Short mmCIF file of C-alpha atoms and ligand atoms in Angstrom, two decimals:
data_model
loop_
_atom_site.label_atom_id
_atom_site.label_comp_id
_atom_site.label_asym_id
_atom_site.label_seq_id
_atom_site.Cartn_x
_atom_site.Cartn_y
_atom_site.Cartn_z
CA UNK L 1 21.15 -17.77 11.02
CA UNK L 2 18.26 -15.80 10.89
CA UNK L 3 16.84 -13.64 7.96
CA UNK L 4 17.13 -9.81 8.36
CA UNK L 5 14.34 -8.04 6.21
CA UNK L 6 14.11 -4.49 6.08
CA UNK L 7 10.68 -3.04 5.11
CA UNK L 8 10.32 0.34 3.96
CA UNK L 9 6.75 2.37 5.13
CA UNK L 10 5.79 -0.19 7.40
CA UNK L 11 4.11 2.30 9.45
CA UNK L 12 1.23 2.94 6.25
CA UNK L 13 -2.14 1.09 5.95
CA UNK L 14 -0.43 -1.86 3.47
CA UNK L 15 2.98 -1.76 5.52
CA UNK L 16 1.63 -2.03 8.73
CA UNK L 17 -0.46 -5.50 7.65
CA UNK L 18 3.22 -6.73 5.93
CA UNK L 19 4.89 -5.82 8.89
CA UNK L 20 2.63 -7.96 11.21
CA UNK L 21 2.20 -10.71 8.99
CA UNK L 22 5.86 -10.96 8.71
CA UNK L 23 6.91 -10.37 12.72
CA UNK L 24 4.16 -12.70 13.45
CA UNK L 25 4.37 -15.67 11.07
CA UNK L 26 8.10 -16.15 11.21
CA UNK L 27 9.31 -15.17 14.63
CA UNK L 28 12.98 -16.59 13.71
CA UNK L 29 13.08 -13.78 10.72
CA UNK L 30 14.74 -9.95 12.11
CA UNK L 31 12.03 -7.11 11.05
CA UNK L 32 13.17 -4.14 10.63
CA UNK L 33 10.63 -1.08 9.60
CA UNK L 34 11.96 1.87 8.50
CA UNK L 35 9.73 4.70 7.91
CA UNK L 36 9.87 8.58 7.83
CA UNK L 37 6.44 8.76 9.68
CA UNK L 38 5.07 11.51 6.96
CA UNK L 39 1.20 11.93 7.43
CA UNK L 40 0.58 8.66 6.29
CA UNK L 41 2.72 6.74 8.87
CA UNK L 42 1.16 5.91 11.96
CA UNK L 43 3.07 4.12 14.48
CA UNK L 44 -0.57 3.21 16.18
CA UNK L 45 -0.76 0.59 13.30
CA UNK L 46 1.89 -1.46 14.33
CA UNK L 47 0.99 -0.72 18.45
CA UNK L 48 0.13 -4.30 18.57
CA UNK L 49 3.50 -5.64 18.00
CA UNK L 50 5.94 -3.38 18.64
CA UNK L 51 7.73 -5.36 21.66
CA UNK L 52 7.97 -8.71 19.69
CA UNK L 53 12.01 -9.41 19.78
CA UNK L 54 12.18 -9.77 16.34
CA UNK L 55 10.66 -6.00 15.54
CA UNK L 56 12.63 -3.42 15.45
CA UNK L 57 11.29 0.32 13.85
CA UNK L 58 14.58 3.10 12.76
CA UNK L 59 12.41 6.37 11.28
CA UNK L 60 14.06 7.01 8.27
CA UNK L 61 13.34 9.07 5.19
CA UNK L 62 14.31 7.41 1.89
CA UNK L 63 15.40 10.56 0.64
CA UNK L 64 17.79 10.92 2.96
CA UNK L 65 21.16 8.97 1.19
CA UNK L 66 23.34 8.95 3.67
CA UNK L 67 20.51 7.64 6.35
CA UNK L 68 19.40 5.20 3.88
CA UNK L 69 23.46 4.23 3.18
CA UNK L 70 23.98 4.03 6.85
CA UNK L 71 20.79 2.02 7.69
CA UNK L 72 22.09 -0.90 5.23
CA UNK L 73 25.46 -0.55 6.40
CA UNK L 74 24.55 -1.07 10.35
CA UNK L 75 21.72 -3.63 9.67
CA UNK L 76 23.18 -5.57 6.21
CA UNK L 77 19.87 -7.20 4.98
CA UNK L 78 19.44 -10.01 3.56
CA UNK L 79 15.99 -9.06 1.77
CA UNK L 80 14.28 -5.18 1.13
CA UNK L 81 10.50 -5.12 0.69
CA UNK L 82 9.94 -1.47 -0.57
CA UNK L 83 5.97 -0.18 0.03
CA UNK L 84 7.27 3.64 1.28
CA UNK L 85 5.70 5.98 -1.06
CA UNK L 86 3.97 8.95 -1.31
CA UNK L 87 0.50 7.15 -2.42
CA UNK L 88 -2.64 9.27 -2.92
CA UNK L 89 -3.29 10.58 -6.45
CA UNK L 90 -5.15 13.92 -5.30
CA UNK L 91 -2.08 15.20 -3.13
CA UNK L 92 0.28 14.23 -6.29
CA UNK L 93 -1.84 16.83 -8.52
CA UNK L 94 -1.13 19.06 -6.30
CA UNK L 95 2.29 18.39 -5.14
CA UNK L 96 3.94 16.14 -7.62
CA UNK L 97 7.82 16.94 -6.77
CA UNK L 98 7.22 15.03 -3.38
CA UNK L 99 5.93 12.06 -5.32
CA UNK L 100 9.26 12.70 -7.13
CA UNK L 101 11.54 12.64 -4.02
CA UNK L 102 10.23 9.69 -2.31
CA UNK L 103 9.26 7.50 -5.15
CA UNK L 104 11.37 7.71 -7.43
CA UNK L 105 14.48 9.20 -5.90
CA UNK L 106 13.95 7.30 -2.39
CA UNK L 107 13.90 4.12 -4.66
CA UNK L 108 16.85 4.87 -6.81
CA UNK L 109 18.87 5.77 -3.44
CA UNK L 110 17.66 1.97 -1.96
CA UNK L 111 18.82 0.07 -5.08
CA UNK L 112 22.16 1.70 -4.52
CA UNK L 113 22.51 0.40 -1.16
CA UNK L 114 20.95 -2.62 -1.71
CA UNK L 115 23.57 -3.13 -4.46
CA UNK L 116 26.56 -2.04 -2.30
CA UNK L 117 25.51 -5.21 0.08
CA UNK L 118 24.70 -7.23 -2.89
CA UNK L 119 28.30 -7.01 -4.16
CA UNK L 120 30.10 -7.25 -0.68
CA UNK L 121 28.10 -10.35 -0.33
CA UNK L 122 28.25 -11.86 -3.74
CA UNK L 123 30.62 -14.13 -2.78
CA UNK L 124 28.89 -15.95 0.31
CA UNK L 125 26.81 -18.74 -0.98
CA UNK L 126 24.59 -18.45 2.10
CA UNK L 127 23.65 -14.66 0.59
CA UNK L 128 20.37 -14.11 -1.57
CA UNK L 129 19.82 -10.18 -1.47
CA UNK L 130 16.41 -9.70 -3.08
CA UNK L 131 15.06 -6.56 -3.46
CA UNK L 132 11.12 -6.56 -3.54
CA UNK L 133 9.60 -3.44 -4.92
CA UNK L 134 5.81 -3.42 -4.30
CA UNK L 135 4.38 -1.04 -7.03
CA UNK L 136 0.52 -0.17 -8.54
CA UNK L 137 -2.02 -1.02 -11.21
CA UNK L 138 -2.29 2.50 -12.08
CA UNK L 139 1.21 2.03 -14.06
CA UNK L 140 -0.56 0.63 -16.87
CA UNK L 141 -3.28 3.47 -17.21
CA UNK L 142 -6.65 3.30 -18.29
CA UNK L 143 -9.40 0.22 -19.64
CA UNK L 144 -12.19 1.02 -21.93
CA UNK L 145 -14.96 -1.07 -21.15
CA UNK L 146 -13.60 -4.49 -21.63
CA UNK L 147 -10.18 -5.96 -21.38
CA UNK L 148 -7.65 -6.46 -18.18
CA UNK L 149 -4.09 -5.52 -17.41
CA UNK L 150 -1.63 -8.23 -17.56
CA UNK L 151 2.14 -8.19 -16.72
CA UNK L 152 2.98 -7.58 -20.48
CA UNK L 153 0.66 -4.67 -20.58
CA UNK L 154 2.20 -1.80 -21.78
CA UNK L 155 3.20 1.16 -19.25
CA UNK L 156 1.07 4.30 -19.62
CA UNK L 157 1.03 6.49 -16.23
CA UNK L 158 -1.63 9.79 -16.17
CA UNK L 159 -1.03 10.90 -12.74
CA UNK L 160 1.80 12.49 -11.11
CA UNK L 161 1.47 9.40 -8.90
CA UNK L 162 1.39 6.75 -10.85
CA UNK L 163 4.15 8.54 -13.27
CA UNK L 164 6.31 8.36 -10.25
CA UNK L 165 5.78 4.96 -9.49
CA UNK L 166 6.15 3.67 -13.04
CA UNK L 167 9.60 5.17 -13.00
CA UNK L 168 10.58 3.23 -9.71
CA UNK L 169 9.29 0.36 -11.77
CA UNK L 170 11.54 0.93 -14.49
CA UNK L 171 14.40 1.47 -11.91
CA UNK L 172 14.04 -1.76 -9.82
CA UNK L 173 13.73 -3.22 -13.31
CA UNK L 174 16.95 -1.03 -14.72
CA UNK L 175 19.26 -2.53 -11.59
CA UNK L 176 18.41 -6.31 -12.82
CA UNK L 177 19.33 -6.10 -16.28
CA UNK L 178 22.47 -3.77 -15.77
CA UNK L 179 23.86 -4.80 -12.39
CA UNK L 180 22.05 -8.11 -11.62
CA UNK L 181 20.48 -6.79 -8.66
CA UNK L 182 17.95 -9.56 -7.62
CA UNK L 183 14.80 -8.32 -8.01
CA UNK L 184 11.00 -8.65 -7.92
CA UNK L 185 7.86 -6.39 -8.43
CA UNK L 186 4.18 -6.48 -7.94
CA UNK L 187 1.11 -4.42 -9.28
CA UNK L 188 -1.57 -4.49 -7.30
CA UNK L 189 -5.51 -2.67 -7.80
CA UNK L 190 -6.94 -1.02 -4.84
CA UNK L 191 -6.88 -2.46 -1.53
CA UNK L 192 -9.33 -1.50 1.27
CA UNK L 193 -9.11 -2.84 4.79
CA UNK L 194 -8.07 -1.68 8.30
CA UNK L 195 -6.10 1.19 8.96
CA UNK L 196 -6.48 2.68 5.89
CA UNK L 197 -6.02 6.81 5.69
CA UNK L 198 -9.44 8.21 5.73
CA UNK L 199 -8.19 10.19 2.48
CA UNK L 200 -8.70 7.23 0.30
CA UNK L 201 -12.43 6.55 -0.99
CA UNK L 202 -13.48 4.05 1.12
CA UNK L 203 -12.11 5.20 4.85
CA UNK L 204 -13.14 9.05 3.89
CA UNK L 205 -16.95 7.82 3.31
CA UNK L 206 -16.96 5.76 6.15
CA UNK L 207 -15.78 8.63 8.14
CA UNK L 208 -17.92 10.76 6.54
CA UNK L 209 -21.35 8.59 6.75
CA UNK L 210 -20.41 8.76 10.29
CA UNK L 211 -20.56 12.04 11.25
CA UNK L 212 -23.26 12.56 8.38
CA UNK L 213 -21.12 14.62 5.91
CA UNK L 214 -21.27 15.04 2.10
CA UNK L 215 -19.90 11.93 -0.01
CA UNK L 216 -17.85 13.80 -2.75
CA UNK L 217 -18.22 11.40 -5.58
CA UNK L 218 -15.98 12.37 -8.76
CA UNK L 219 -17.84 13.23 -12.05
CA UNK L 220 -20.50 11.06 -12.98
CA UNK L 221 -19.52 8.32 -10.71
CA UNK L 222 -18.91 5.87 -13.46
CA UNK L 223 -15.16 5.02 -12.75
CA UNK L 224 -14.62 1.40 -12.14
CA UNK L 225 -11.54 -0.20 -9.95
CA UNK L 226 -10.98 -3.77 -8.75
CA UNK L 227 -10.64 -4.30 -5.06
CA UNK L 228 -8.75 -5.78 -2.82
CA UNK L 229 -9.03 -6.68 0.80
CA UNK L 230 -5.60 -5.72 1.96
CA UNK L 231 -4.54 -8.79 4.45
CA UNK L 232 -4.86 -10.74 1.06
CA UNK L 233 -2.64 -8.43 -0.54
CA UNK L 234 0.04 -8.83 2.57
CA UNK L 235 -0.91 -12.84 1.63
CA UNK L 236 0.29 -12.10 -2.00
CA UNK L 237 3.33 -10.54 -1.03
CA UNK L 238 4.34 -12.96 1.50
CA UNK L 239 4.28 -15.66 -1.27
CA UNK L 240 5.89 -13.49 -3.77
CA UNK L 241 8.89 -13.36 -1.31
CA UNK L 242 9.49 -16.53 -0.33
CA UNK L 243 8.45 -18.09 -3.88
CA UNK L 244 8.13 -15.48 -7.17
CA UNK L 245 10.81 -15.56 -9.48
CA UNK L 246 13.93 -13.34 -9.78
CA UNK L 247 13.38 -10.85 -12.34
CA UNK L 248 9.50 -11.17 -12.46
CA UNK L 249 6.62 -9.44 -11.93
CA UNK L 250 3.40 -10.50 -10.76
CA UNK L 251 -0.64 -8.11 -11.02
CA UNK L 252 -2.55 -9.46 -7.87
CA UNK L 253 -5.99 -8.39 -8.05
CA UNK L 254 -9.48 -9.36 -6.69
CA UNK L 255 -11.35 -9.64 -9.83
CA UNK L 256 -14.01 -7.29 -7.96
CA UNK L 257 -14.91 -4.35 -9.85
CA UNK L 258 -17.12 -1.63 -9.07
CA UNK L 259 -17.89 1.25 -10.36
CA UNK L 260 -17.53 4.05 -7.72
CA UNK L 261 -21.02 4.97 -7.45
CA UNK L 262 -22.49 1.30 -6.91
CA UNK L 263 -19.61 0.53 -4.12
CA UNK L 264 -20.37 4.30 -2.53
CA UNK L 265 -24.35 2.62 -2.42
CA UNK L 266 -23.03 -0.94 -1.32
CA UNK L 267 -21.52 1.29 1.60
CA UNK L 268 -24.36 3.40 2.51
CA UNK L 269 -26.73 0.20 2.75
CA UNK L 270 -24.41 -1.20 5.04
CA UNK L 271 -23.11 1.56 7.30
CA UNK L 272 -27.25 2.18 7.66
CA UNK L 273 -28.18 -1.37 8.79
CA UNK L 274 -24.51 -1.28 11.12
CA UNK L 275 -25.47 2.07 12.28
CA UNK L 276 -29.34 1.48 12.88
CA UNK L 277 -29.99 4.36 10.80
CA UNK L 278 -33.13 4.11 8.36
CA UNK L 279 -33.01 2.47 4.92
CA UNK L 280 -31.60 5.36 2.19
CA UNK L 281 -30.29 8.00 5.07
CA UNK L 282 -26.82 8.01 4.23
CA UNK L 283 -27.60 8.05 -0.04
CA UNK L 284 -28.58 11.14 0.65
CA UNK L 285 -24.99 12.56 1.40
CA UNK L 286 -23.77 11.31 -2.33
CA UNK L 287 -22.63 14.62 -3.89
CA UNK L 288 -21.45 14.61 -7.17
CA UNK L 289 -18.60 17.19 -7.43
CA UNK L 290 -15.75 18.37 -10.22
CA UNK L 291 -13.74 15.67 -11.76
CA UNK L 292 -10.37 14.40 -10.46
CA UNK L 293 -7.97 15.60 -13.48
CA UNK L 294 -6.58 12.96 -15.98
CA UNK L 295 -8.89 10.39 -13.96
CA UNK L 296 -8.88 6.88 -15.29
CA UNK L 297 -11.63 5.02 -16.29
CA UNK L 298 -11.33 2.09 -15.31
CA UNK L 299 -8.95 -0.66 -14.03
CA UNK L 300 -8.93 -4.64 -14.08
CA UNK L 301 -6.34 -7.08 -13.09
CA UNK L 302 -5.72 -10.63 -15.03
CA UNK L 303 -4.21 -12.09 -11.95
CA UNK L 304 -3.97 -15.38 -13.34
CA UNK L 305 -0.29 -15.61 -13.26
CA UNK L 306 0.29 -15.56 -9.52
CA UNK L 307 -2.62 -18.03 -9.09
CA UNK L 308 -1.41 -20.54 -11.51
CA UNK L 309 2.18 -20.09 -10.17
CA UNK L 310 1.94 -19.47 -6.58
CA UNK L 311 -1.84 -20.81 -6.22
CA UNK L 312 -2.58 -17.47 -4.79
CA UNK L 313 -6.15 -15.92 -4.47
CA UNK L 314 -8.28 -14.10 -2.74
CA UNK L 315 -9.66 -16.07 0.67
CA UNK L 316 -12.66 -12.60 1.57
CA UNK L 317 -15.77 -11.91 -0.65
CA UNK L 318 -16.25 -7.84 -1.62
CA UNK L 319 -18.79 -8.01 0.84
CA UNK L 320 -17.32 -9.93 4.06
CA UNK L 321 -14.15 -7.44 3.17
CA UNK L 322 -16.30 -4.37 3.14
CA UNK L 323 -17.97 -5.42 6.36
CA UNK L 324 -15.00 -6.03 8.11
CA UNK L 325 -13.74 -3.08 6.95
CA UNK L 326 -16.82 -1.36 8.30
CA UNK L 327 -16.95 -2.87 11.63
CA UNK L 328 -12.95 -1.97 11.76
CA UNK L 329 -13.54 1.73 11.66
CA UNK L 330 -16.71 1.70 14.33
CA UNK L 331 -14.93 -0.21 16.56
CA UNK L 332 -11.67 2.02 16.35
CA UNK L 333 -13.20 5.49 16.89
CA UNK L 334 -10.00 6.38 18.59
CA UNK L 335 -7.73 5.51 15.92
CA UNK L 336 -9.50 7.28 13.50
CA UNK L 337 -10.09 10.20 15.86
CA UNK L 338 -6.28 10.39 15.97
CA UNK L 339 -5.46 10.66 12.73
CA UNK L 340 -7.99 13.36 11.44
CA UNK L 341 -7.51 15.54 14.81
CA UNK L 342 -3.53 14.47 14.25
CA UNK L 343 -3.34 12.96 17.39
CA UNK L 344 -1.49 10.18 16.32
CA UNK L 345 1.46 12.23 15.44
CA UNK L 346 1.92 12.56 19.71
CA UNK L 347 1.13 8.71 20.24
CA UNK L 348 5.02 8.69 17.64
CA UNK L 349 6.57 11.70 19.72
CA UNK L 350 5.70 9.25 23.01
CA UNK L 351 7.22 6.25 21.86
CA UNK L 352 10.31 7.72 19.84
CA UNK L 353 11.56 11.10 21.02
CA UNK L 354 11.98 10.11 24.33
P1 NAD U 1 0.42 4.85 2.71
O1 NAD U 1 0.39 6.24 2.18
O2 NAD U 1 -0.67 4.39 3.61
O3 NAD U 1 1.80 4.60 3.49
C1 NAD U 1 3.03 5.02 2.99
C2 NAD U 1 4.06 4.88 4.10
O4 NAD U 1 5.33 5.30 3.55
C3 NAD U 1 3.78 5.77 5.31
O5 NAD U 1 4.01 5.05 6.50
C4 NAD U 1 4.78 6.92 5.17
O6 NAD U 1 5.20 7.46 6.40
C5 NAD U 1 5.94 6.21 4.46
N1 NAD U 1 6.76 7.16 3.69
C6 NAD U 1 6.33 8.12 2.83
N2 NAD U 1 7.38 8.82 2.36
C7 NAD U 1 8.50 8.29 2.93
C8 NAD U 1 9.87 8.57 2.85
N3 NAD U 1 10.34 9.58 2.10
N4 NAD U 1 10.74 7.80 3.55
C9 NAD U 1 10.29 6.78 4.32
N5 NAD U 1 8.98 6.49 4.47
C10 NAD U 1 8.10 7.22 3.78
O7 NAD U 1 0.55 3.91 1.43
P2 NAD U 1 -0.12 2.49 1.14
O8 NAD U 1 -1.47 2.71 0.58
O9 NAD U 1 0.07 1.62 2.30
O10 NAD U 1 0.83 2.00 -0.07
C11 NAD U 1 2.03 1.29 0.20
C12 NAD U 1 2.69 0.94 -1.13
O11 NAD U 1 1.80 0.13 -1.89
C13 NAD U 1 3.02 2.14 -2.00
O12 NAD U 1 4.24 1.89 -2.64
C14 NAD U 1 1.88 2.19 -3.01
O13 NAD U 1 2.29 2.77 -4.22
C15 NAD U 1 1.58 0.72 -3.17
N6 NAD U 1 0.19 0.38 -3.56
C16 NAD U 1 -0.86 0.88 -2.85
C17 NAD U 1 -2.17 0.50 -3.20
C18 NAD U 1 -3.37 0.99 -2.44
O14 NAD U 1 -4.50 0.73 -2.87
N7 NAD U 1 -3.22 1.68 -1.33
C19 NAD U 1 -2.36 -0.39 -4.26
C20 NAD U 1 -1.25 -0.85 -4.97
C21 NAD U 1 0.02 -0.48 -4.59
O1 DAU U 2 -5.07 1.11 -8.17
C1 DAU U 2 -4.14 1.14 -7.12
C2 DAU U 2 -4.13 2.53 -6.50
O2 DAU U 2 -5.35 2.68 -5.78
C3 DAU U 2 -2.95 2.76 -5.58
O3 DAU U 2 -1.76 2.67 -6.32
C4 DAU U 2 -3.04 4.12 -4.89
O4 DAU U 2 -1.99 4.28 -3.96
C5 DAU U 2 -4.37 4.20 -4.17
O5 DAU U 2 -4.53 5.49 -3.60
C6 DAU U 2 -5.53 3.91 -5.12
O6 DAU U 2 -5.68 4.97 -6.08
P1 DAU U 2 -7.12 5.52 -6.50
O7 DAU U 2 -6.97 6.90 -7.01
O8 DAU U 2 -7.85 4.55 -7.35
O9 DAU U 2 -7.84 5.52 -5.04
P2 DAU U 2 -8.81 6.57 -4.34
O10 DAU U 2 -9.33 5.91 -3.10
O11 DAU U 2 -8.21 7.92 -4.21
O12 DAU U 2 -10.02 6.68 -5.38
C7 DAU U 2 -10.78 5.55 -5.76
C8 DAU U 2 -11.81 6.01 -6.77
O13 DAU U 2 -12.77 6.86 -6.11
C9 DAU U 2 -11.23 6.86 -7.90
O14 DAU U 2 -11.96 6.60 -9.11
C10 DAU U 2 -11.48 8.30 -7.45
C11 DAU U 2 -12.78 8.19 -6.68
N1 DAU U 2 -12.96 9.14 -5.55
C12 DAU U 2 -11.97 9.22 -4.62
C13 DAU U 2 -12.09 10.07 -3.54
C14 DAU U 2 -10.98 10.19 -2.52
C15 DAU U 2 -14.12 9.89 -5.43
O15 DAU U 2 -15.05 9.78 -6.28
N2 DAU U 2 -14.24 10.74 -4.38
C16 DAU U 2 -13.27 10.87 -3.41
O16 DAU U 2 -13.44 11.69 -2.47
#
C-alpha cells in the first residue's frame, strides 16, 4: 500500500524543493500539496512535475478549518510535513495578525485533524501518522559573538515572525505530550537556493544587481546568519522523515556564517565576473539604510545532532551554492519576471480555475 503524504506550502521556495524531492525519489509514495497560493506560492515552482501520477496539488488555506478538516477526511494521510507559513520577518512587523492566522492558528487547526485520523487509525498496526512540523532558527533569538544554538537552547522569539513560529513549536510539541500525537520538528538557519522570493536578502540583491538598483543593507551591516543551500535542507528533511525520532527535534545548519555585508560583497564579485561587468560596479549599489526593528545579531547552528544521528551534512560549499544560486536567477529571467510583475499569479489562474 502506498504512503499518502500531505505537504503543506509546497508551492513556496523550500516546499517546492520538498515537493520534488519527494514526487521524484519515491514514485510509489501519493504527494499531495496543499497550498493557499498567497504571494509566496507559485505554482511555476513545481511546473516541472506537476503531471507525475503520484502529484496531486488541492489549494487550501490552513486557516480555513473546515477545508483543512475536509482535506484529511477525503485524503486520510498517513504522514503531514507542515512548511506553510507566512515567512518573511519585514511583512510580520508590519502585519503580524497574518503571521498569527497561518502560523499559529493554521498549525493548531492541522494537529486537530491530524489527531482525528490519528485516533481513527490507532488501532491498525499498519498506521504510523507522523506529523512533521518544519520550523526556524530564529525561535531561539539572538548570539553574541560566540556560542551556537542547540536543540536544548532556550526559546526567545523578537519578531512577530519568529514569535509565531515558536508558538507552532510549542503546539506540535503540546499535541505529543498531551495526546500522543506523533511528532517531529526541525530548526533550520537561512536557506538560499532556487526559487527563492526576491524579498529575501539574497534573491532581492540579485534582482537588484541586475537591473543596477540600490542594495538596502540594514544598519551597519554587521548581522551574521548561517546559510544553507536549500536542496540540502529538502536532504535534511527527507532523512528526518523516514529516520528522526518521535518526539525529537533536530537544528540543521551549514556552519557558514556571514555577516551580511561580506556575503552582499561575495555577491557583487560574483554577479560582476557572471555579468561581465567591471571589477567593484555593483559595490557601488550597497546602501546602508534604517535598521530592521528588534533585528538579531547573529545566528549559529550546532548541527551536530542530526549528523551524528542521521549522518547528515551539507554536500555544496557557500560558494558553489551561491553560484548556483546565481546562475539560477540569470538563467530564469522569466520566472523572476513573473513574480515581481505578478505574472505568476495568471500562470495559477491557467492551470486551476479552469
Ligand atoms: P515561503 O514564504 O517561500 O512559502 C510559504 C508557502 O506557504 C507559500 O507557498 C504560501 O502560499 C503558503 N502559505 C502561506 N500561508 C498559507 C495558508 N494560510 N494556507 C496554506 N498555505 C499557505 O516560505 P519558505 O521560505 O519556503 O519557508 C517554508 C517553511 O520553512 C516555513 O514554515 C518557514 O518558517 C520555514 N523556514 C524557512 C527558512 C528560510 O530561510 N526560508 C528557514 C527555516 C525555516
Ligand atoms: O533563520 C531562518 C530564517 O531566515 C527563516 O525562518 C525566515 O523565514 C527567513 O526569511 C530568514 O529570515 P531572515 O530575516 O534572516 O532573512 P532575510 O533574507 O530577510 O534577511 C537576512 C539578513 O539580511 C538579515 O540580517 C536582514 C538583512 N537584510 C535583509 C533584507 C531583505 C538586509 O540587510 N537588507 C534587506 O533588504
Amino acid at each position: 500500500m502506498s504512503v499518502k503524504i500531505l505537504i503543506t506550502g509546497g508551492c513556496g521556495f523550500i516546499g517546492s524543493h520538498v515537493v520534488r524531492q519527494f514526487v521524484m525519489k519515491y514514485p510509489d509514495y501519493q504527494i499531495l500539496n496543499a497550498d493557499a497560493l498567497t504571494y509566496a506560492g507559485n505554482p511555476e515552482n513545481l511546473r516541472d512535475i506537476e503531471h507525475y501520477p503520484n502529484y496531486v496539488f488541492r489549494q487550501t488555506n490552513i486557516v480555513d478549518e473546515k477545508a483543512v478538516e475536509e482535506l484529511f477526511q477525503s485524503f486520510r494521510p498517513d504522514a503531514v510535513i507542515h512548511l506553510a507559513a507566512e515567512s518573511h520577518v519585514d511583512r510580520s512587523i508590519l502585519s503580524p495578525l497574518d503571521f498569527v492566522y497561518t502560523n499559529v492558528i493554521g498549525t493548531v487547526n492541522l494537529l486537530n485533524a491530524a489527531k482525528r485520523i490519528w485516533i481513527d487509525e490507532k488501532n491498525n498496526s499498519a498506521s504510523r501518522l507522523l506529523f512533521y512540523h518544519i520550523s526556524t532558527d530564529e525561535v531561539y533569538g539572538a548570539l553574541g559573538e560566540t556560542g551556537y544554538f542547540t536543540e536544548d537552547t532556550k526559546y526567545d522569539p523578537h519578531s512577530p515572525y519568529s514569535a509565531s513560529k515558536a508558538a507552532s513549536d510549542h503546539f506540535v510539541r503540546a499535541y505529543h505530550d498531551t495526546y500522543g500525537l506523533p511528532v517531529v520538528i526541525s530548526n533550520c538557519s537561512n536557506n538560499y537556493g532556487p526559487n527563492q522570493f526576491p524579498e529575501k536578502l539574497i534573491p532581492l540583491f540579485i534582482h537588484n544587481i541586475i537591473h543596477k538598483k540600490p542594495l538596502p543593507v540594514y544598519g551597519d551591516g554587521l548581522y551574521t546568519r548561517d546559510w544553507l543551500y536549500v536542496k540540502d535542507h529538502a536532504e535534511a528533511i527527507d532523512l528526518i522523515f523516514h529516520r528522526g525520532k518521535t518526539g525529537e527535534t533536530y537544528n540543521i545548519g551549514g556552519h557558514n556564517e556571514w555577516k551580511n555585508i561580506d556575503l552582499v560583497k561575495l555577491l557583487c564579485r560574483l554577479m560582476d565576473q557572471k555579468l561581465g561587468r567591471p571589477k567593484g560596479e555593483s559595490e557601488k549599489l550597497i546602501t546602508f539604510v534604517k535598521d530592521r526593528p528588534g533585528h538579531d545579531r547573529r545566528y549559529a547552528i550546532d548541527a551536530s545532532k542530526i549528523q551524528r544521528e542521521l549522518g547528515w551534512k551539507p554536500s555544496v560549499t557557500f560558494e558553489e551554492g551561491l553560484s548556483l544560486t546565481i546562475d539560477w536567477y540569470l538563467e530564469n529571467t522569466e520566472w523572476l519576471q513573473h513574480v515581481t510583475s505578478g505574472e505568476y499569479m495568471k500562470y495559477y489562474q491557467k492551470q486551476y480555475e479552469q
